[in-house]
Amino acid sequence: MAAPRFIDLTFREVEALPADTVAVLPLGAIEQHGPHLPVSTDYVTATEAAEAAVASVAEAGAASVVLLPGLAYTKSDEHHWAPGTIWLTWETLMATLVDIGRSLQTSGITRLMFVNGHGGNSALGQVACREIRRRFGLRTFFSHLSVPPDQTRDVANPHELGLGIHGGHSETSLMLHLRPELVHMDLAERRVPEHLADYELIGFGKPVSFGWLSDDFGPDGHIGDPTTADADTGRILFTAAVERIAQAIVEASVFDPTPR
Amino acid sequence: MAAPRFIDLTFREVEALPADTVAVLPLGAIEQHGPHLPVSTDYVTATEAAEAAVASVAEAGAASVVLLPGLAYTKSDEHHWAPGTIWLTWETLMATLVDIGRSLQTSGITRLMFVNGHGGNSALGQVACREIRRRFGLRTFFSHLSVPPDQTRDVANPHELGLGIHGGHSETSLMLHLRPELVHMDLAERRVPEHLADYELIGFGKPVSFGWLSDDFGPDGHIGDPTTADADTGRILFTAAVERIAQAIVEASVFDPTPR
Amino acid sequence: MAAPRFIDLTFREVEALPADTVAVLPLGAIEQHGPHLPVSTDYVTATEAAEAAVASVAEAGAASVVLLPGLAYTKSDEHHWAPGTIWLTWETLMATLVDIGRSLQTSGITRLMFVNGHGGNSALGQVACREIRRRFGLRTFFSHLSVPPDQTRDVANPHELGLGIHGGHSETSLMLHLRPELVHMDLAERRVPEHLADYELIGFGKPVSFGWLSDDFGPDGHIGDPTTADADTGRILFTAAVERIAQAIVEASVFDPTPR
Amino acid sequence: MAAPRFIDLTFREVEALPADTVAVLPLGAIEQHGPHLPVSTDYVTATEAAEAAVASVAEAGAASVVLLPGLAYTKSDEHHWAPGTIWLTWETLMATLVDIGRSLQTSGITRLMFVNGHGGNSALGQVACREIRRRFGLRTFFSHLSVPPDQTRDVANPHELGLGIHGGHSETSLMLHLRPELVHMDLAERRVPEHLADYELIGFGKPVSFGWLSDDFGPDGHIGDPTTADADTGRILFTAAVERIAQAIVEASVFDPTPR
Amino acid sequence: MAAPRFIDLTFREVEALPADTVAVLPLGAIEQHGPHLPVSTDYVTATEAAEAAVASVAEAGAASVVLLPGLAYTKSDEHHWAPGTIWLTWETLMATLVDIGRSLQTSGITRLMFVNGHGGNSALGQVACREIRRRFGLRTFFSHLSVPPDQTRDVANPHELGLGIHGGHSETSLMLHLRPELVHMDLAERRVPEHLADYELIGFGKPVSFGWLSDDFGPDGHIGDPTTADADTGRILFTAAVERIAQAIVEASVFDPTPR
Amino acid sequence: MAAPRFIDLTFREVEALPADTVAVLPLGAIEQHGPHLPVSTDYVTATEAAEAAVASVAEAGAASVVLLPGLAYTKSDEHHWAPGTIWLTWETLMATLVDIGRSLQTSGITRLMFVNGHGGNSALGQVACREIRRRFGLRTFFSHLSVPPDQTRDVANPHELGLGIHGGHSETSLMLHLRPELVHMDLAERRVPEHLADYELIGFGKPVSFGWLSDDFGPDGHIGDPTTADADTGRILFTAAVERIAQAIVEASVFDPTPR
């Protein structure tokens, strides 16, 4: 069953959507992903996963849900230096999300879930979720493609040291699963900033974050080890992500923080 | 042959694109289109026509050209009142186009053509073309889906009085050609504001334009006569539009206003 | 009879203006107009034509109308490079027009007509007309100084090839009629970008527009052939423009798009 | 001798202006001025005084000076409630002044003097003077129409208690001198907020200023006593203001804060 | 008795503040103050004076008053060139003051007094006072640290010629009183732009103001003569300023411009 | 030893700071914190912890470090409804942080660490860290007051279920340690939204975040269980936070992501 799409409806069909329908908005990115991956990587993974999750929820009848057209151009300022990156400033992306939230309010939509494929959108997405809730009253949710370690432990690359955040083992595997014809494994090289392990508090996933640009780590633009990627790992990661997003959509359709 | 897509390239492939490559950016809209058409109408027509034109140019080897992901959400403020419309303010859309122009400059792209499916974007698109040229040096072009009367005279609906500007005979025919399963001909009704003919100077396509909202013309939201639409007319219109856009892309690849 | 001027009224006289009074706002420009014309050219033509049209309507008692102070500084970004050009960004001019629209709403004015003398304002003016209608409820209209060919055929310069868009035959003639003392015919030279005729689809008045700056066409800044200009042609053009604007004002005072 | 006007020049004449030419920009306002004065009051006084001062300086050959078109629409937010007021927000007016400053830089102008007729512009004008100096390097100056008490003592109205700040004795006299046909002395009434004298520190011209709107003082909108106004007083005030502004222009043409 | 502080209250205590409570907001600056004074000078003087004045009013029970946390970072664009200056643009500071005004409205506060220690904030503060009054209905007041000559005549430095506006005799004396350990009198040098006296109309405190940057006067950054400063003068100035601000707070608690 | 403070320096002392000096900027908040805590809670904890950490690093000579004045007013939009909350919009706070970053660049500062006491600032702080790095080249770091569970396990309140995010056990304990006189334990009540445990994926600290306002959880405004708080727990939490921030400052002074 195909994912029900907001844009396939007439305006009167939109008006007639059930209460508590969850609108799902994929957030991609068009940005350099190293010499081996297309600049569409995050857009492909976000839109494919969101579409599959929406289809799964709809097929199961678990919630009323509609898929919105994903955003290809988002906040890739950390890759601003690179050809192939098309990035919006934080003001532009916030304005876009706010405009969408306001429009959904007019459409009678009360629940909005972002499905994000690009880490650089996460912080701004949090800001937007609150802004849209405050100004337009929507319940807003922000989910990522990443999946919990306990579901994917066996497919991780230990040589990445947990630093495969951009164009590494996982993303390359996902693309080998979803768009193998666009992956240039012959150009894949290991680029793991191992020296970050020297810092105890500052780093990716450590208590203190830092403001980085991708060329802080070298001219190739990716961070991780794509050489170990394979399509089967990509399939496992994708399936786990879709399942989790589908489950989150169902939760979002009934989520209510008000004390009972 | 498929249309060559910017986002399928790696960042180094983008960097290596030939000089004078034309990047083509479809501008759609998500907005009410009357009770009989999906809110995606302008997005579908713009992206389909752009894709076909880019493919045609590439196949003919007539110019170097790449297709960018189209914008689904644009400036539909004239339909702001309607469920199903998702609209950006003029500030947001301008900021988006400017950000894209700046990014293309970094990517080494020097020629950008908009292929626009939504009349409400035309004026702002003109402003953006100049802004991007001034600030980033790109040669910019703005084309529409509409085709010259002499190519499509035989398929026009005389009962529209030239007023079929939104969800009327032409657009409905296009959608019957491109997405027949999304068109509800049983709900199509004629909504032609015939009294506009009373005004000699003010009106659509007349010397003096006016600022209108679609609900100025009634609650159904469309303006025109969709009842006469058919897929064959749509096919003729679509083919003519694609041919013209393809020709414009080739011209754009060599266009130079500098006196010789 | 002098044109009735908004600013000559006390605030209580403004409050007491008849319903459906049309407020007329001239849009000029201060920008380079070639070596032979003053930078005020568009400001002079717009304000003179608007004033004459308003006076004519008022004298005839054909509608209630008031003239607003014209804007001298507008969007001349295509001439940004030239001494003598004083230009507002699109954001600034839009903000100005929006502020004026909001103020007119407070003043009880419900109909606003722009009379535009500068082509570079046209696109933004369209955007403003819709914005002001949506946010403040005014009926908005946008008219130009240009007149239909059938009224002015005999005074055109065939050597311009239809490319006399800035400081050419028509504008120079208008200024020879209105401000002969400011025109330097001894410095007038033909600057017609004839090679634009090589392009079938892209060009001034062609199906595909392009984003241009005036120095794209050479350092003199004007586009057209002023050498053939004469005051009598200017008088004919001016009279035709005033008549048309006056007629548009009368139409605007009763214009109503609502189906009857 | 007429005031030399920037806009009468061609762009090459602008380019050829002498170094240290002072560009003079009148700041008016369109705003309610009580039941007896036109909404143009501040615009009339600022533009007339600036024009006379520029003409005087030019005639005397005391400095190189050019007059810019005055701004009619400025920051009249204190009169936002009144029909007849057309006001820009602070953002819009600042953006306008910044755009003008940037354009004058391109024009080779290095000295800019504002001649302000509306008190509500004074604070923002100070901000703009610094912004334009910092960003574009112009020497900027801000002058008012008001004249020192020792020159005009004999024409003051003691019954105003120094509170005639808007539409009172002085402004009404100025308009009786400049535009007698627009002044409705039959509607002039005394509106002096005498109770403000109860406050020692807070008030007009006192050490602590306060944020006021004109309807804080009552529905008539003016603050002062116009009943005592006469054209002769207006003439004296006007002449004194023009002389002072002319003198300031000459000073501005040589002003240099750099220690010698 | 300590100054009652807004931030020491719970939100329900804020809600329960008496009507007409005056909230006092100190405006400091972090900016170069010459080689002899810390960059905190304006922040220290504004916050110390405001705190003392609030404490004095509260102790006397003369009005209900609360102290807000002062702004350290404000509009120091005239010192933008200097290390140690941390400055907000005019847009940022206006947005900050507007946001604070809106929040105070939600808190039930109806009277807001700024106590300003930095001259560069004065003009923008006037704009903000009106904006906050118009949009949020608060009565707003703007006071400075400066005191009238008749109270401090004996402590002035005649060698400054009235030009000690930044880091001169008065400010240095104030800091010798408030933070002697941070003043480097060994580095204090006289920097009086005596030549400004050559201009009759343009200058500090003269009828025509000018847009200046502090490095217009030389590389040391201060303007005045700190060499004569002493702590006793500082104490006298500080005491006079506190008394005046306290008196202004009391006035502000009952100030009403409405005619009775 | 007192924390070295940026603002105590003259501008030449700022200029002379060692390379790689870390500037530390505390981010507080003024916002409702339930009926029992002052609105200053986050401001107090952030500024006290940052000051103690800076003092500790300076005393140990472990790195060159300076403390900046903390921001009291930040992004508390989730508490916008409450008296006592003074909040900046995301635009205003971003503009403030960007302005500070630009000023620090002029000051020669190359490393900036935020010490954040308010969860609502975290996402925007991430955006700012990248923006400041991209535009001004500073290395930027973002640290929180929270400490790792293994250091504070024994002082947690198991009855909070991990939901004590605002005005609960930890924050109340911190304030009992730092400002006992401002804590109203008699008004402390347990407000734990236990039903959030029903959701597996959506929630605080769960994989899918949601946009919440504090009044989504009830009118008291806090979320957690303050009834178990005590000063000793506060002391333990504070000491651990200070130690960690001090360690992070030292790391930040040498942090370099460039591969070696």
mmCIF file with all atom_site columns, C-alpha atoms in Angstrom, chain D residues 75 77-78 80 87 90-91 94-95 113 120 123-124 126-127 129-131 133-134 139-144 193 195-196 198-202 207-213 216-218 244 247-248 251-252 254-260, chain E residues 75 77-78 80 87 90-91 94-95 113 120 123-124 126-127 129-131 133-134 139-144 193 195-196 198-202 207-213 216-218 244 247-248 251-252 254-260:
data_model
loop_
_atom_site.group_PDB
_atom_site.id
_atom_site.type_symbol
_atom_site.label_atom_id
_atom_site.label_alt_id
_atom_site.label_comp_id
_atom_site.label_asym_id
_atom_site.label_entity_id
_atom_site.label_seq_id
_atom_site.pdbx_PDB_ins_code
_atom_site.Cartn_x
_atom_site.Cartn_y
_atom_site.Cartn_z
_atom_site.occupancy
_atom_site.B_iso_or_equiv
_atom_site.pdbx_formal_charge
_atom_site.auth_seq_id
_atom_site.auth_comp_id
_atom_site.auth_asym_id
_atom_site.auth_atom_id
_atom_site.pdbx_PDB_model_num
ATOM 1   C CA . LYS D 1 75  ? 8.204  57.444 11.711 1.00 0.00 ? 75  LYS D CA 1
ATOM 2   C CA . ASP D 1 77  ? 4.084  55.884 15.281 1.00 0.00 ? 77  ASP D CA 1
ATOM 3   C CA . GLU D 1 78  ? 2.952  58.232 18.060 1.00 0.00 ? 78  GLU D CA 1
ATOM 4   C CA . HIS D 1 80  ? -0.630 55.618 14.571 1.00 0.00 ? 80  HIS D CA 1
ATOM 5   C CA . TRP D 1 87  ? 3.755  55.920 9.178  1.00 0.00 ? 87  TRP D CA 1
ATOM 6   C CA . TRP D 1 90  ? 11.351 52.055 12.886 1.00 0.00 ? 90  TRP D CA 1
ATOM 7   C CA . GLU D 1 91  ? 12.733 49.086 10.962 1.00 0.00 ? 91  GLU D CA 1
ATOM 8   C CA . MET D 1 94  ? 16.047 52.797 9.329  1.00 0.00 ? 94  MET D CA 1
ATOM 9   C CA . ALA D 1 95  ? 16.303 50.494 6.324  1.00 0.00 ? 95  ALA D CA 1
ATOM 10  C CA . MET D 1 113 ? 22.760 66.326 6.286  1.00 0.00 ? 113 MET D CA 1
ATOM 11  C CA . GLY D 1 120 ? 9.401  61.746 16.121 1.00 0.00 ? 120 GLY D CA 1
ATOM 12  C CA . ALA D 1 123 ? 16.013 59.706 17.896 1.00 0.00 ? 123 ALA D CA 1
ATOM 13  C CA . LEU D 1 124 ? 16.006 57.321 14.983 1.00 0.00 ? 124 LEU D CA 1
ATOM 14  C CA . GLN D 1 126 ? 20.701 59.814 15.471 1.00 0.00 ? 126 GLN D CA 1
ATOM 15  C CA . VAL D 1 127 ? 20.898 56.056 15.188 1.00 0.00 ? 127 VAL D CA 1
ATOM 16  C CA . CYS D 1 129 ? 23.706 58.946 11.374 1.00 0.00 ? 129 CYS D CA 1
ATOM 17  C CA . ARG D 1 130 ? 26.040 56.613 13.234 1.00 0.00 ? 130 ARG D CA 1
ATOM 18  C CA . GLU D 1 131 ? 25.045 53.536 11.230 1.00 0.00 ? 131 GLU D CA 1
ATOM 19  C CA . ARG D 1 133 ? 29.005 56.671 9.178  1.00 0.00 ? 133 ARG D CA 1
ATOM 20  C CA . ARG D 1 134 ? 30.158 53.234 10.365 1.00 0.00 ? 134 ARG D CA 1
ATOM 21  C CA . ARG D 1 139 ? 30.074 62.212 7.528  1.00 0.00 ? 139 ARG D CA 1
ATOM 22  C CA . THR D 1 140 ? 26.490 62.591 8.708  1.00 0.00 ? 140 THR D CA 1
ATOM 23  C CA . PHE D 1 141 ? 24.652 65.478 10.328 1.00 0.00 ? 141 PHE D CA 1
ATOM 24  C CA . PHE D 1 142 ? 21.216 65.888 11.823 1.00 0.00 ? 142 PHE D CA 1
ATOM 25  C CA . SER D 1 143 ? 19.571 69.292 12.031 1.00 0.00 ? 143 SER D CA 1
ATOM 26  C CA . HIS D 1 144 ? 16.119 70.420 13.123 1.00 0.00 ? 144 HIS D CA 1
ATOM 27  C CA . PRO D 1 193 ? -1.396 69.611 29.009 1.00 0.00 ? 193 PRO D CA 1
ATOM 28  C CA . HIS D 1 195 ? -0.732 69.263 34.432 1.00 0.00 ? 195 HIS D CA 1
ATOM 29  C CA . LEU D 1 196 ? 2.611  68.061 33.037 1.00 0.00 ? 196 LEU D CA 1
ATOM 30  C CA . ASP D 1 198 ? 3.331  69.041 38.090 1.00 0.00 ? 198 ASP D CA 1
ATOM 31  C CA . TYR D 1 199 ? 6.195  66.711 37.309 1.00 0.00 ? 199 TYR D CA 1
ATOM 32  C CA . GLU D 1 200 ? 9.651  67.999 38.025 1.00 0.00 ? 200 GLU D CA 1
ATOM 33  C CA . LEU D 1 201 ? 11.811 65.453 36.231 1.00 0.00 ? 201 LEU D CA 1
ATOM 34  C CA . ILE D 1 202 ? 9.591  63.755 33.662 1.00 0.00 ? 202 ILE D CA 1
ATOM 35  C CA . PRO D 1 207 ? 15.766 65.310 32.290 1.00 0.00 ? 207 PRO D CA 1
ATOM 36  C CA . VAL D 1 208 ? 13.687 62.142 32.055 1.00 0.00 ? 208 VAL D CA 1
ATOM 37  C CA . SER D 1 209 ? 11.825 61.524 28.837 1.00 0.00 ? 209 SER D CA 1
ATOM 38  C CA . PHE D 1 210 ? 8.750  59.345 28.495 1.00 0.00 ? 210 PHE D CA 1
ATOM 39  C CA . GLY D 1 211 ? 7.266  57.240 25.717 1.00 0.00 ? 211 GLY D CA 1
ATOM 40  C CA . TRP D 1 212 ? 4.072  58.940 24.615 1.00 0.00 ? 212 TRP D CA 1
ATOM 41  C CA . LEU D 1 213 ? 1.388  58.566 21.982 1.00 0.00 ? 213 LEU D CA 1
ATOM 42  C CA . ASP D 1 216 ? -2.441 60.041 25.570 1.00 0.00 ? 216 ASP D CA 1
ATOM 43  C CA . PHE D 1 217 ? -3.279 63.746 25.661 1.00 0.00 ? 217 PHE D CA 1
ATOM 44  C CA . GLY D 1 218 ? -6.790 63.582 24.283 1.00 0.00 ? 218 GLY D CA 1
ATOM 45  C CA . ARG D 1 244 ? 20.584 78.376 10.752 1.00 0.00 ? 244 ARG D CA 1
ATOM 46  C CA . GLN D 1 247 ? 24.960 78.000 8.230  1.00 0.00 ? 247 GLN D CA 1
ATOM 47  C CA . ALA D 1 248 ? 25.000 74.368 9.329  1.00 0.00 ? 248 ALA D CA 1
ATOM 48  C CA . GLU D 1 251 ? 29.913 74.064 8.516  1.00 0.00 ? 251 GLU D CA 1
ATOM 49  C CA . ALA D 1 252 ? 29.130 70.523 7.454  1.00 0.00 ? 252 ALA D CA 1
ATOM 50  C CA . VAL D 1 254 ? 34.274 71.429 6.146  1.00 0.00 ? 254 VAL D CA 1
ATOM 51  C CA . PHE D 1 255 ? 33.554 69.674 9.430  1.00 0.00 ? 255 PHE D CA 1
ATOM 52  C CA . ASP D 1 256 ? 36.313 67.321 10.537 1.00 0.00 ? 256 ASP D CA 1
ATOM 53  C CA . PRO D 1 257 ? 36.497 65.804 14.030 1.00 0.00 ? 257 PRO D CA 1
ATOM 54  C CA . THR D 1 258 ? 40.018 64.453 13.553 1.00 0.00 ? 258 THR D CA 1
ATOM 55  C CA . PRO D 1 259 ? 42.449 66.113 15.984 1.00 0.00 ? 259 PRO D CA 1
ATOM 56  C CA . ARG D 1 260 ? 44.949 68.292 14.183 1.00 0.00 ? 260 ARG D CA 1
ATOM 57  C CA . LYS E 1 75  ? 24.636 49.479 21.372 1.00 0.00 ? 75  LYS E CA 1
ATOM 58  C CA . ASP E 1 77  ? 28.699 50.649 17.603 1.00 0.00 ? 77  ASP E CA 1
ATOM 59  C CA . GLU E 1 78  ? 30.739 53.843 17.880 1.00 0.00 ? 78  GLU E CA 1
ATOM 60  C CA . HIS E 1 80  ? 33.066 48.772 17.143 1.00 0.00 ? 80  HIS E CA 1
ATOM 61  C CA . TRP E 1 87  ? 28.196 45.513 20.902 1.00 0.00 ? 87  TRP E CA 1
ATOM 62  C CA . TRP E 1 90  ? 20.454 48.494 16.679 1.00 0.00 ? 90  TRP E CA 1
ATOM 63  C CA . GLU E 1 91  ? 18.140 45.733 15.469 1.00 0.00 ? 91  GLU E CA 1
ATOM 64  C CA . MET E 1 94  ? 15.624 47.059 19.847 1.00 0.00 ? 94  MET E CA 1
ATOM 65  C CA . ALA E 1 95  ? 14.427 43.470 19.602 1.00 0.00 ? 95  ALA E CA 1
ATOM 66  C CA . MET E 1 113 ? 12.089 52.987 33.639 1.00 0.00 ? 113 MET E CA 1
ATOM 67  C CA . GLY E 1 120 ? 25.120 55.589 22.701 1.00 0.00 ? 120 GLY E CA 1
ATOM 68  C CA . ALA E 1 123 ? 18.504 57.635 20.925 1.00 0.00 ? 123 ALA E CA 1
ATOM 69  C CA . LEU E 1 124 ? 17.547 54.004 20.526 1.00 0.00 ? 124 LEU E CA 1
ATOM 70  C CA . GLN E 1 126 ? 13.706 56.813 22.969 1.00 0.00 ? 126 GLN E CA 1
ATOM 71  C CA . VAL E 1 127 ? 12.558 54.734 20.031 1.00 0.00 ? 127 VAL E CA 1
ATOM 72  C CA . CYS E 1 129 ? 10.070 53.707 24.873 1.00 0.00 ? 129 CYS E CA 1
ATOM 73  C CA . ARG E 1 130 ? 7.503  54.648 22.241 1.00 0.00 ? 130 ARG E CA 1
ATOM 74  C CA . GLU E 1 131 ? 7.435  51.195 20.664 1.00 0.00 ? 131 GLU E CA 1
ATOM 75  C CA . ARG E 1 133 ? 4.121  52.031 24.896 1.00 0.00 ? 133 ARG E CA 1
ATOM 76  C CA . ARG E 1 134 ? 2.341  51.562 21.561 1.00 0.00 ? 134 ARG E CA 1
ATOM 77  C CA . ARG E 1 139 ? 4.223  53.720 30.530 1.00 0.00 ? 139 ARG E CA 1
ATOM 78  C CA . THR E 1 140 ? 7.912  54.022 29.724 1.00 0.00 ? 140 THR E CA 1
ATOM 79  C CA . PHE E 1 141 ? 10.602 56.368 30.984 1.00 0.00 ? 141 PHE E CA 1
ATOM 80  C CA . PHE E 1 142 ? 14.200 56.972 30.082 1.00 0.00 ? 142 PHE E CA 1
ATOM 81  C CA . SER E 1 143 ? 16.642 58.475 32.552 1.00 0.00 ? 143 SER E CA 1
ATOM 82  C CA . HIS E 1 144 ? 20.377 59.091 32.442 1.00 0.00 ? 144 HIS E CA 1
ATOM 83  C CA . PRO E 1 193 ? 39.160 67.586 20.808 1.00 0.00 ? 193 PRO E CA 1
ATOM 84  C CA . HIS E 1 195 ? 39.138 72.053 17.653 1.00 0.00 ? 195 HIS E CA 1
ATOM 85  C CA . LEU E 1 196 ? 35.447 71.120 17.854 1.00 0.00 ? 196 LEU E CA 1
ATOM 86  C CA . ASP E 1 198 ? 35.691 75.981 16.014 1.00 0.00 ? 198 ASP E CA 1
ATOM 87  C CA . TYR E 1 199 ? 32.240 74.860 14.891 1.00 0.00 ? 199 TYR E CA 1
ATOM 88  C CA . GLU E 1 200 ? 29.332 76.946 16.038 1.00 0.00 ? 200 GLU E CA 1
ATOM 89  C CA . LEU E 1 201 ? 26.416 74.709 15.179 1.00 0.00 ? 201 LEU E CA 1
ATOM 90  C CA . ILE E 1 202 ? 27.781 71.181 14.878 1.00 0.00 ? 202 ILE E CA 1
ATOM 91  C CA . PRO E 1 207 ? 22.036 72.332 17.731 1.00 0.00 ? 207 PRO E CA 1
ATOM 92  C CA . VAL E 1 208 ? 23.236 70.032 14.949 1.00 0.00 ? 208 VAL E CA 1
ATOM 93  C CA . SER E 1 209 ? 24.445 66.586 15.935 1.00 0.00 ? 209 SER E CA 1
ATOM 94  C CA . PHE E 1 210 ? 26.815 64.456 13.909 1.00 0.00 ? 210 PHE E CA 1
ATOM 95  C CA . GLY E 1 211 ? 27.368 60.744 13.480 1.00 0.00 ? 211 GLY E CA 1
ATOM 96  C CA . TRP E 1 212 ? 30.709 59.916 15.055 1.00 0.00 ? 212 TRP E CA 1
ATOM 97  C CA . LEU E 1 213 ? 32.827 56.907 15.823 1.00 0.00 ? 213 LEU E CA 1
ATOM 98  C CA . ASP E 1 216 ? 37.361 59.671 14.583 1.00 0.00 ? 216 ASP E CA 1
ATOM 99  C CA . PHE E 1 217 ? 39.087 61.414 17.479 1.00 0.00 ? 217 PHE E CA 1
ATOM 100 C CA . GLY E 1 218 ? 42.223 59.330 17.633 1.00 0.00 ? 218 GLY E CA 1
ATOM 101 C CA . ARG E 1 244 ? 17.707 62.213 40.921 1.00 0.00 ? 244 ARG E CA 1
ATOM 102 C CA . GLN E 1 247 ? 13.071 60.996 42.559 1.00 0.00 ? 247 GLN E CA 1
ATOM 103 C CA . ALA E 1 248 ? 12.296 60.079 38.951 1.00 0.00 ? 248 ALA E CA 1
ATOM 104 C CA . GLU E 1 251 ? 7.392  60.444 39.799 1.00 0.00 ? 251 GLU E CA 1
ATOM 105 C CA . ALA E 1 252 ? 7.134  57.598 37.330 1.00 0.00 ? 252 ALA E CA 1
ATOM 106 C CA . VAL E 1 254 ? 2.235  58.222 39.501 1.00 0.00 ? 254 VAL E CA 1
ATOM 107 C CA . PHE E 1 255 ? 2.951  59.879 36.152 1.00 0.00 ? 255 PHE E CA 1
ATOM 108 C CA . ASP E 1 256 ? -0.126 60.283 33.959 1.00 0.00 ? 256 ASP E CA 1
ATOM 109 C CA . PRO E 1 257 ? -0.208 62.454 30.833 1.00 0.00 ? 257 PRO E CA 1
ATOM 110 C CA . THR E 1 258 ? -3.967 62.250 30.453 1.00 0.00 ? 258 THR E CA 1
ATOM 111 C CA . PRO E 1 259 ? -5.564 65.684 30.863 1.00 0.00 ? 259 PRO E CA 1
ATOM 112 C CA . ARG E 1 260 ? -7.694 65.916 33.960 1.00 0.00 ? 260 ARG E CA 1
#
